[in-house]
Tab-separated table of C-alpha atoms in Angstrom:
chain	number	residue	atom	x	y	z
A	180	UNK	CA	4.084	-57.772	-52.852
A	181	UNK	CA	5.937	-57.497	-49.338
A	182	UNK	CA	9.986	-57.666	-49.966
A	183	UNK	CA	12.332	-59.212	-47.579
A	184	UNK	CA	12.862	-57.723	-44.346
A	185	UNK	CA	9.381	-55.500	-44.497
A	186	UNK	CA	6.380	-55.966	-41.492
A	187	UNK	CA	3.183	-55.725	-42.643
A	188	UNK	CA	2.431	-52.811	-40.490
A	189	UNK	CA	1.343	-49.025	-41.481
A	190	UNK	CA	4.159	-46.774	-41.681
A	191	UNK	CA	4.323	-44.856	-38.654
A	192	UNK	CA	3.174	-48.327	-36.406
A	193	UNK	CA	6.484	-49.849	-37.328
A	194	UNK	CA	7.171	-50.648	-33.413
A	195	UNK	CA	9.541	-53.579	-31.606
A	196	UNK	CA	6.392	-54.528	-29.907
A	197	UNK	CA	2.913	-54.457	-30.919
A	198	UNK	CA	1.085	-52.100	-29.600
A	199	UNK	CA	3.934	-50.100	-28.470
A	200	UNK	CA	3.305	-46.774	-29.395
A	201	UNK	CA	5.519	-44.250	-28.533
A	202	UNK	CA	2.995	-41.595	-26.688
A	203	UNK	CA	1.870	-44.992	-24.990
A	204	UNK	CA	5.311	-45.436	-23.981
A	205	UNK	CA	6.276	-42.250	-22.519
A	206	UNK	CA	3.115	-42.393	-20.325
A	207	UNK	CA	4.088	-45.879	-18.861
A	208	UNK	CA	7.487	-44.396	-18.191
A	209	UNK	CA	5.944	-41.955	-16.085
A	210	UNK	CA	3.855	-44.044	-14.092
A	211	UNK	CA	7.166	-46.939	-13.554
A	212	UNK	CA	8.828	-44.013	-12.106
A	213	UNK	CA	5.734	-42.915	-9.820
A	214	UNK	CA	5.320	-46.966	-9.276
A	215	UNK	CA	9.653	-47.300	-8.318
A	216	UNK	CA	8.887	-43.877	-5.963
A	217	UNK	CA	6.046	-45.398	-3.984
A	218	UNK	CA	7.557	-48.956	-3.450
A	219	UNK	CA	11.036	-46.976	-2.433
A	220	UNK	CA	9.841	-44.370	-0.154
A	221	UNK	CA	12.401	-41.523	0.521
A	222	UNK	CA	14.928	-41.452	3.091
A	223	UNK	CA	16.800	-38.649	4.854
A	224	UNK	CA	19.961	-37.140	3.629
A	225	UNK	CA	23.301	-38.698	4.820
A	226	UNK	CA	24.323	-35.353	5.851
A	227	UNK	CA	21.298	-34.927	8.837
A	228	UNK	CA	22.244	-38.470	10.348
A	229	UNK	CA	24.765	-36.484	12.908
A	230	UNK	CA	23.132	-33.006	12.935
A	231	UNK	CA	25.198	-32.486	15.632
A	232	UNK	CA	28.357	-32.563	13.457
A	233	UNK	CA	30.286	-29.192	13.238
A	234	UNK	CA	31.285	-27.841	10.382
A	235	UNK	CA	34.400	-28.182	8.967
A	236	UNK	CA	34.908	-25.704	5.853
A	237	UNK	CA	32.852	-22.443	6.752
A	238	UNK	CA	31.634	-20.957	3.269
A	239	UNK	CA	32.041	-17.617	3.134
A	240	UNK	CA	32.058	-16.742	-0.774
A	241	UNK	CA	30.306	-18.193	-4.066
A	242	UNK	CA	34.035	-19.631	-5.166
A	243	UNK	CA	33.276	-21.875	-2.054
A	244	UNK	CA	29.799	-22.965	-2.565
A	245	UNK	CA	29.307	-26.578	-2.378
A	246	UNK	CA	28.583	-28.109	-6.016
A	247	UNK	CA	25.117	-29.213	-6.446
A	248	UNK	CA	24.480	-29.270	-10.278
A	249	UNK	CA	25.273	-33.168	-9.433
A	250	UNK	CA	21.737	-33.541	-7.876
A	251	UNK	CA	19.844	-31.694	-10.153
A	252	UNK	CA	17.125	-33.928	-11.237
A	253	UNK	CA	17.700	-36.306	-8.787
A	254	UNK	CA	15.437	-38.037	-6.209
A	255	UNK	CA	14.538	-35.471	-3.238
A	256	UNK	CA	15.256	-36.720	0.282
A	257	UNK	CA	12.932	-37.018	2.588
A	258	UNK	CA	11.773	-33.484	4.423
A	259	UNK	CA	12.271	-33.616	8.517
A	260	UNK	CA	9.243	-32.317	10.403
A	261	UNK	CA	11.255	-28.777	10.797
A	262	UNK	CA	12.187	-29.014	7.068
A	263	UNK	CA	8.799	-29.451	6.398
A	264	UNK	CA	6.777	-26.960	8.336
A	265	UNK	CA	9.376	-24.127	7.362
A	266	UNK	CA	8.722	-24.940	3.548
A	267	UNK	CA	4.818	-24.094	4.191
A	268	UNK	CA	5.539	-21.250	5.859
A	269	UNK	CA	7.242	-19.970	3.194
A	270	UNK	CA	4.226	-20.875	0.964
A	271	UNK	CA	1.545	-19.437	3.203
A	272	UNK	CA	4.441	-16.097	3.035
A	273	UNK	CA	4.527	-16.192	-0.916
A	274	UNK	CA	0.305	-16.085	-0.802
A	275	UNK	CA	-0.076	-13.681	1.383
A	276	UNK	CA	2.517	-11.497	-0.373
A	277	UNK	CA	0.637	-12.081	-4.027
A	278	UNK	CA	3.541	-13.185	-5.609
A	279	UNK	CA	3.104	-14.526	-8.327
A	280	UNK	CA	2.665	-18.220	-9.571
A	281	UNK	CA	6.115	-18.216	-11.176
A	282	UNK	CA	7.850	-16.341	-8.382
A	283	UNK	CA	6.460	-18.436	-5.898
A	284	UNK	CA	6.931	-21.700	-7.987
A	285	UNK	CA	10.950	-21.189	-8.830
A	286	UNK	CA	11.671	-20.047	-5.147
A	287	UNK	CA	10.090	-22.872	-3.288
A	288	UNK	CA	11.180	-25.076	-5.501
A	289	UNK	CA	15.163	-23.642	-4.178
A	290	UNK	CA	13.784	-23.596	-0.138
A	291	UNK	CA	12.905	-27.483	-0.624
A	292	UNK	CA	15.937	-28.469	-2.753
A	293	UNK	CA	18.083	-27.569	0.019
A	294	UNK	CA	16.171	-28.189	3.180
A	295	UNK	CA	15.827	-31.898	1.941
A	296	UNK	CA	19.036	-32.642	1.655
A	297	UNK	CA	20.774	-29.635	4.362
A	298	UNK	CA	17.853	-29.585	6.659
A	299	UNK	CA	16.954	-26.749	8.478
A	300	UNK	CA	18.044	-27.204	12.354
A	301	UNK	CA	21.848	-24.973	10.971
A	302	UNK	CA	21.143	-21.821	8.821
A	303	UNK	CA	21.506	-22.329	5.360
A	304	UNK	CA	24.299	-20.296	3.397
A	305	UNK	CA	23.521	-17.622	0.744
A	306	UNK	CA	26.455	-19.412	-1.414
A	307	UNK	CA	24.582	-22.530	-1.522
A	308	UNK	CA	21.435	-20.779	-2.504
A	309	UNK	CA	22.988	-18.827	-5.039
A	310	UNK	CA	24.440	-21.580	-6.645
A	311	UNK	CA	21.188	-23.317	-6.428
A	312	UNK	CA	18.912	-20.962	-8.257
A	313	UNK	CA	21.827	-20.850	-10.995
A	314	UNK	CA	19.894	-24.179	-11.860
A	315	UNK	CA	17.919	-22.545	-14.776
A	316	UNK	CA	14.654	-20.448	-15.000
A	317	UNK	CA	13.105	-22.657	-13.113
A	318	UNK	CA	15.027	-21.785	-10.018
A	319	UNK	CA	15.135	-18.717	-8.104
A	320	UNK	CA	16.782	-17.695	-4.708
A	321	UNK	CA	16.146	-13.856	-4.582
A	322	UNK	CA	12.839	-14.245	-2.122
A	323	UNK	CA	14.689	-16.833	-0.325
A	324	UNK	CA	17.293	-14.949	0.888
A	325	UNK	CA	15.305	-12.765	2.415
A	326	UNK	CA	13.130	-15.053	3.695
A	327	UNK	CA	15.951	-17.061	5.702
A	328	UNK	CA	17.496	-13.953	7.223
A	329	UNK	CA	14.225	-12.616	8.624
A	330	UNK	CA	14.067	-16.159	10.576
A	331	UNK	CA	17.576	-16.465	11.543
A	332	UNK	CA	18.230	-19.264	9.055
A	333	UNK	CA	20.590	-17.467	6.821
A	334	UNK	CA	24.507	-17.544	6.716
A	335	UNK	CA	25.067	-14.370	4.654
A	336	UNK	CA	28.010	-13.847	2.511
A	337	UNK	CA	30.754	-11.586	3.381
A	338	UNK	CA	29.950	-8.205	1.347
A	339	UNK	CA	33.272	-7.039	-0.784
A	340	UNK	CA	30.776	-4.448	-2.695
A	341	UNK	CA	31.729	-0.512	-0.922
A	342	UNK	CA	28.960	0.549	-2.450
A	343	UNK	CA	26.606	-1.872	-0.609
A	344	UNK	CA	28.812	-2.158	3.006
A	345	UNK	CA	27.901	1.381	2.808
A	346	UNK	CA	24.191	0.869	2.677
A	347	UNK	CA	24.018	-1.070	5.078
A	348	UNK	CA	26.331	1.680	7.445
A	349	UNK	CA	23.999	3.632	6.861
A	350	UNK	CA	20.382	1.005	7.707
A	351	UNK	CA	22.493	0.518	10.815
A	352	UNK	CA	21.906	3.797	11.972
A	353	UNK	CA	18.570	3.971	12.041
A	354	UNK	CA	15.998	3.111	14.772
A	355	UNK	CA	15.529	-0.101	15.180
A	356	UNK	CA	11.974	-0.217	14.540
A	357	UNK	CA	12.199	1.223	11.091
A	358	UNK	CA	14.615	-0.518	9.705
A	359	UNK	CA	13.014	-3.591	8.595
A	360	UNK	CA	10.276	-1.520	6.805
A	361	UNK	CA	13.583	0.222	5.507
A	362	UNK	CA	14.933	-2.761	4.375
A	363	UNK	CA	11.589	-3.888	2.230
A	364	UNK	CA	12.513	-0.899	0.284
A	365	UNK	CA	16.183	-2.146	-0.568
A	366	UNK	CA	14.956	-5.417	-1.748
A	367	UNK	CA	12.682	-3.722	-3.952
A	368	UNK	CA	15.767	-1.693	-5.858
A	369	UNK	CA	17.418	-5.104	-6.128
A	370	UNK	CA	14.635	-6.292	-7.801
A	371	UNK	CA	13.744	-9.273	-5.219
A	372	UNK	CA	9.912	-7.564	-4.322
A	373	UNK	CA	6.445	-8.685	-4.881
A	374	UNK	CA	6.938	-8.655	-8.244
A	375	UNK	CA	10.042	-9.049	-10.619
A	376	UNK	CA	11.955	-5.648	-11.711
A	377	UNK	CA	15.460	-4.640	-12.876
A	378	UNK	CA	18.191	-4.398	-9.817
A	379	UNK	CA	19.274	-1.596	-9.184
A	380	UNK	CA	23.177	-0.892	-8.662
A	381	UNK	CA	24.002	-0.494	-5.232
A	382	UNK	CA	25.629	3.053	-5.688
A	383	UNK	CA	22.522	4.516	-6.754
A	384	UNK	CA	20.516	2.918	-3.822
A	385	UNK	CA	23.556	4.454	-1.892
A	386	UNK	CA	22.550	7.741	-2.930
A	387	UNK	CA	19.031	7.784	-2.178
A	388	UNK	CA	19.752	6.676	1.806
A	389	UNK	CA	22.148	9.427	1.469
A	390	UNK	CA	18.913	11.945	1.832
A	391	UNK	CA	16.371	9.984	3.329
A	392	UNK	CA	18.223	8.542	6.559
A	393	UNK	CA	19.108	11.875	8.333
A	394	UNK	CA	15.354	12.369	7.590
A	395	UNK	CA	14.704	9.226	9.029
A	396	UNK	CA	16.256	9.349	11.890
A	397	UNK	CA	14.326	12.528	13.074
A	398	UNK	CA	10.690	10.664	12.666
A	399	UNK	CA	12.320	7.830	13.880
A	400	UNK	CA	12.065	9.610	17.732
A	401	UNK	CA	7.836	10.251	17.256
A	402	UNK	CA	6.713	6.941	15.216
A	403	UNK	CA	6.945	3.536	15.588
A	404	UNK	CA	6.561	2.660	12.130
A	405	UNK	CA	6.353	5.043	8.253
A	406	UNK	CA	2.572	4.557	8.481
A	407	UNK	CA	2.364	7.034	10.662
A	408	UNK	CA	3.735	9.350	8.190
A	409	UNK	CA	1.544	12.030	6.592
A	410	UNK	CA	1.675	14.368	3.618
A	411	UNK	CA	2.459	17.105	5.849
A	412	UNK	CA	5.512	15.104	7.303
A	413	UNK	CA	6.698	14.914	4.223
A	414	UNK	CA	6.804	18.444	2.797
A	415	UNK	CA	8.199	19.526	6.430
A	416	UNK	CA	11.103	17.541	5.367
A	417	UNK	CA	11.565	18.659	2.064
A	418	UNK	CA	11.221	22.208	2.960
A	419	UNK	CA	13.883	22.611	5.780
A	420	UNK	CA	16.377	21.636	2.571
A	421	UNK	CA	17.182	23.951	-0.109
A	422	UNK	CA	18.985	23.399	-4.018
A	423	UNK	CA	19.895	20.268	-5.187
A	424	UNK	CA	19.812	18.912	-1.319
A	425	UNK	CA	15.683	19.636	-1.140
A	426	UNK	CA	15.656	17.648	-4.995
A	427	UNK	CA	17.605	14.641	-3.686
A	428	UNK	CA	15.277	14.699	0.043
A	429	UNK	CA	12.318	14.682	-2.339
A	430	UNK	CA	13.206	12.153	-4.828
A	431	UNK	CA	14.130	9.810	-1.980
A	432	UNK	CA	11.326	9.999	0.004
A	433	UNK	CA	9.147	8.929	-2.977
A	434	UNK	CA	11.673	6.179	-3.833
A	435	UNK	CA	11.202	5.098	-0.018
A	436	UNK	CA	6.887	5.411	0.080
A	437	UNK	CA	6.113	3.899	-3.715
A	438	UNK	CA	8.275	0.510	-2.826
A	439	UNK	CA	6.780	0.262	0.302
A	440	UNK	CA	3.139	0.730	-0.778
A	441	UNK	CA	4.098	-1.707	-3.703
A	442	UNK	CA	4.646	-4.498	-1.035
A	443	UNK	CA	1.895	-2.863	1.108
A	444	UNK	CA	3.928	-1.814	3.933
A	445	UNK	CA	1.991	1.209	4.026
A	446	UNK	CA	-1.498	1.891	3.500
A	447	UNK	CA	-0.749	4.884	1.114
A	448	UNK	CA	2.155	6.657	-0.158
A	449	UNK	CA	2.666	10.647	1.431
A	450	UNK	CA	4.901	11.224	-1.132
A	451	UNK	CA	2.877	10.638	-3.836
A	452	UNK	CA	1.128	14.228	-4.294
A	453	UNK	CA	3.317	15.979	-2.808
A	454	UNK	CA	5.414	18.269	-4.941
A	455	UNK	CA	8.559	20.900	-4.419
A	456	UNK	CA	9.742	23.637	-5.820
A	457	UNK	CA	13.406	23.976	-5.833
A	458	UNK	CA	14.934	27.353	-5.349
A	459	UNK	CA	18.557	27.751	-6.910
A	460	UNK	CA	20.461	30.426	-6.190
A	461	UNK	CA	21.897	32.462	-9.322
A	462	UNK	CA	25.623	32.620	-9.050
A	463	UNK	CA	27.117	35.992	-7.821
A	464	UNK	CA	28.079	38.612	-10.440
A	465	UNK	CA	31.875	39.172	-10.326
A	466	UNK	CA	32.602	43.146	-9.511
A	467	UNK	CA	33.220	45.082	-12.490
A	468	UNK	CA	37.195	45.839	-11.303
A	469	UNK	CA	37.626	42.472	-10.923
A	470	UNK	CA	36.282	41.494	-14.599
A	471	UNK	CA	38.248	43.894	-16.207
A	472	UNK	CA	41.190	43.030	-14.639
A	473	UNK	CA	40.615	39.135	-15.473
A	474	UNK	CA	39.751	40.301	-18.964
A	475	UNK	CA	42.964	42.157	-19.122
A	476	UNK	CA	45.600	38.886	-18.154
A	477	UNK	CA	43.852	36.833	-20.866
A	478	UNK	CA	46.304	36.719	-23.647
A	479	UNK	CA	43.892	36.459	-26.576
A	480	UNK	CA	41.004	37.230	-27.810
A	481	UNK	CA	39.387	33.712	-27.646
A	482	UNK	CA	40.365	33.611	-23.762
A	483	UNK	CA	38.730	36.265	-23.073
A	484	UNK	CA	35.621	35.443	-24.331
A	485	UNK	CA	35.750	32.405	-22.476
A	486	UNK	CA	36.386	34.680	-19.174
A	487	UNK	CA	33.113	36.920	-20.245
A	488	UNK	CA	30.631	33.796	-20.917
A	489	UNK	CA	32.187	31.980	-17.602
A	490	UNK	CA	32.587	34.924	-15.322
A	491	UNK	CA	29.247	37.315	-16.731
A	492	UNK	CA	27.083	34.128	-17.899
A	493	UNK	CA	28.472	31.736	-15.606
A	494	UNK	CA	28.789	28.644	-18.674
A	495	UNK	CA	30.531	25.710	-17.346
A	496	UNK	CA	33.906	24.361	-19.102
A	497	UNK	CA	31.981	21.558	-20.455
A	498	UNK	CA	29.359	23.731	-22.096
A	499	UNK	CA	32.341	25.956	-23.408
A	500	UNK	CA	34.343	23.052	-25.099
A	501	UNK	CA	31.051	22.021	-26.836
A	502	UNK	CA	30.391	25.492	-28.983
A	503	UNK	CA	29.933	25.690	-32.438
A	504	UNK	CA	30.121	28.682	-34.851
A	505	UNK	CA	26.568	27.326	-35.738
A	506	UNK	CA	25.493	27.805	-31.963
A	507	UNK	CA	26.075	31.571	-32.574
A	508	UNK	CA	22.874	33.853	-33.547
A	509	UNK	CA	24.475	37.180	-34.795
A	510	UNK	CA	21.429	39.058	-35.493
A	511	UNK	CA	19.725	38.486	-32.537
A	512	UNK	CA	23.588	38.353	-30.171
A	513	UNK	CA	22.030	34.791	-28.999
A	514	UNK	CA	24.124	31.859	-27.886
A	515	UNK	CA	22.850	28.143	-27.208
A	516	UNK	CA	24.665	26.164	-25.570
A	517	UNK	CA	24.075	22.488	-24.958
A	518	UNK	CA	24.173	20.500	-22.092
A	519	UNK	CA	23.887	16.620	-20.665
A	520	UNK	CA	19.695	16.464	-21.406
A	521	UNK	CA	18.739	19.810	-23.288
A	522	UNK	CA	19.826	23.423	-24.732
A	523	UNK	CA	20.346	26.357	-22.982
A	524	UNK	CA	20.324	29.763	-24.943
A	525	UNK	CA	22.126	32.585	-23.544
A	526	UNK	CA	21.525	36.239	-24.265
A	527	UNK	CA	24.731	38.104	-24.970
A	528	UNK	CA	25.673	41.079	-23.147
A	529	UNK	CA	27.607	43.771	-25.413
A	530	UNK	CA	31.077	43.733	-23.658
A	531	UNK	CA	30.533	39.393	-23.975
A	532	UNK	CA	29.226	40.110	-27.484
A	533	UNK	CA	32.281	42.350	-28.570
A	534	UNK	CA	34.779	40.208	-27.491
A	535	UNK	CA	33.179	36.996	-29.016
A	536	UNK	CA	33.315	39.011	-32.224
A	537	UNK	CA	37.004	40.642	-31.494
A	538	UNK	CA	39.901	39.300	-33.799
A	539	UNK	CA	42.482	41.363	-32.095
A	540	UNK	CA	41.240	40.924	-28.492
């Protein structure tokens, strides 16, 4: 028996029109909006009716980036002929590079958000695509940047980072003809290559040009690009540097070849076999007179072990604060000591060993 107010329909058909299903439904939806978008075919942006109008608020920081989360999800204008052809180019760029789908997909999806309704005859600003590719995970602006400077079409912010004015003090200095293979390498460290990685912070990247430009510079006068560069070239350079100087020439230079063979700049990394051997100097024993005499103004006996391990075993202040009684091997007079990544052991001398064991001084 049907009460009052029930169809006579299955449960789960209950619908306000027959046949109205709701998959059904969300399909017709779809194809009314594809329907509305072919009778109504897309115009140009307001804003490229007078592309001769100036500008009248230059942006020159995020805080002044115009706000498009307004437009998001809204009907595209239509693409002008520039417009267009500079959004395959980008395309045919993103193939060749083998970036992949995603990276490709979230990037030209930025390019064509704002060439529609900016166009492309005025560079674009780095604000606006910043602000852009803040959109979600389905926007991205890191390849785009790029992209847009290499062509002149970019408006880059004005850099308040030291760190990274420096860097680019430093690129400046180069010849001219290495410095956009120079500057693959950068975008790499901040994570906008081929292929997605962690940025790196701008200090470290600092660092690293620190030792490789002087290097630079000197090939710089005999090739016209870093493929020239060979093995040999490359142990030259790390051999006219000694200490820590030859470590930090050697660590740069592979930093420089593996990001550029990544986003085959280079047909093969030099670097990549090639290995150093880093010759530190052992610090200069202090003359005997000299010891004594320190050993003698140290007013107890704990200061003047400290004198003996710094002055005889040359321990750091750091490595002094951090002894233990524990770190002390009596039988054997053995001390470790322990630094930032490992332990260091240190074979007592007597006159060290007597007055680590002195109560009197």
């Amino acid at each position: 028996m049907i009460k009052s107010g029930e169809r006579d329909s299955p449960r789960g058909l209950d619908n306000a029109r027959p046949g109205d299903y709701g998959r059904d439904k969300g399909r017709r939806s779809a194809l009314q909006r594809e329907k509305t978008a072919r009778e109504n075919p897309r115009v140009r942006s307001a804003i490229l009716i007078s592309p001769g109008q100036l500008e009248l608020f230059p942006i020159s920081t995020p805080a002044q980036a115009r706000q498009w989360s307004r437009l998001k999800g809204t009907q595209l204008p239509a693409l002008t002929p520039q417009a267009t052809e500079l959004v395959e180019e980008f395309r045919m760029f993103a193939k060749e590079q083998r970036w992949t789908a995603m990276a490709r997909a979230v990037n030209l999806r930025t390019l064509r958000f704002l060439a529609a309704w900016l166009g492309v005859d005025a560079p674009l600003h780095e604000a606006d695509v910043r602000e852009v590719a803040r959109f979600g995970s389905s926007w991205g602006g890191r390849r785009v940047v790029p992209f847009l400077d290499k062509r002149g079409l970019l408006t880059p912010l004005e850099r308040t980072d030291p760190e990274q004015a420096a860097v680019e003090r430093l690129l400046d200095t180069l010849p001219e003809h290495l410095q956009d293979e120079v500057k693959v390498w950068v975008r790499v460290l901040r994570g906008e290559g081929r292929r997605p990685s962690p940025a790196m912070d701008w200090a470290t990247i600092r660092r690293y040009a620190h030792y490789h430009v002087p290097v630079l510079r000197k090939w710089g006068k005999r090739v016209e690009s870093l493929r020239e560069i060979t093995p040999k070239d490359v142990e030259d350079a790390v051999a006219a540097h000694t200490g820590n100087s030859a470590h930090g020439v050697h660590g740069a230079l592979r930093s420089l070849f593996r990001a550029l063979k990544r986003e085959r700049v280079v047909f093969r990394d030099p670097a990549r076999n090639v290995s150093a051997t880093y010759v530190k100097n052992a610090p200069r024993r202090i003359p005997s007179d000299r010891l004594a005499g320190l050993l003698d103004r140290a007013p107890t006996a704990m200061a003047k072990a400290a004198v003996a391990l710094v002055a005889i075993h040359a321990l750091g202040s750091t490595e002094i604060r951090r002894l233990q009684l524990t770190d002390l091997n009596r039988s054997v007079g053995r001390l470790i000591t322990h630094r930032r990544s490992d332990r260091h052991t240190v074979y007592l001398d007597e006159l060290t060993w007597v007055r680590i064991l002195s109560r009197d001084g």
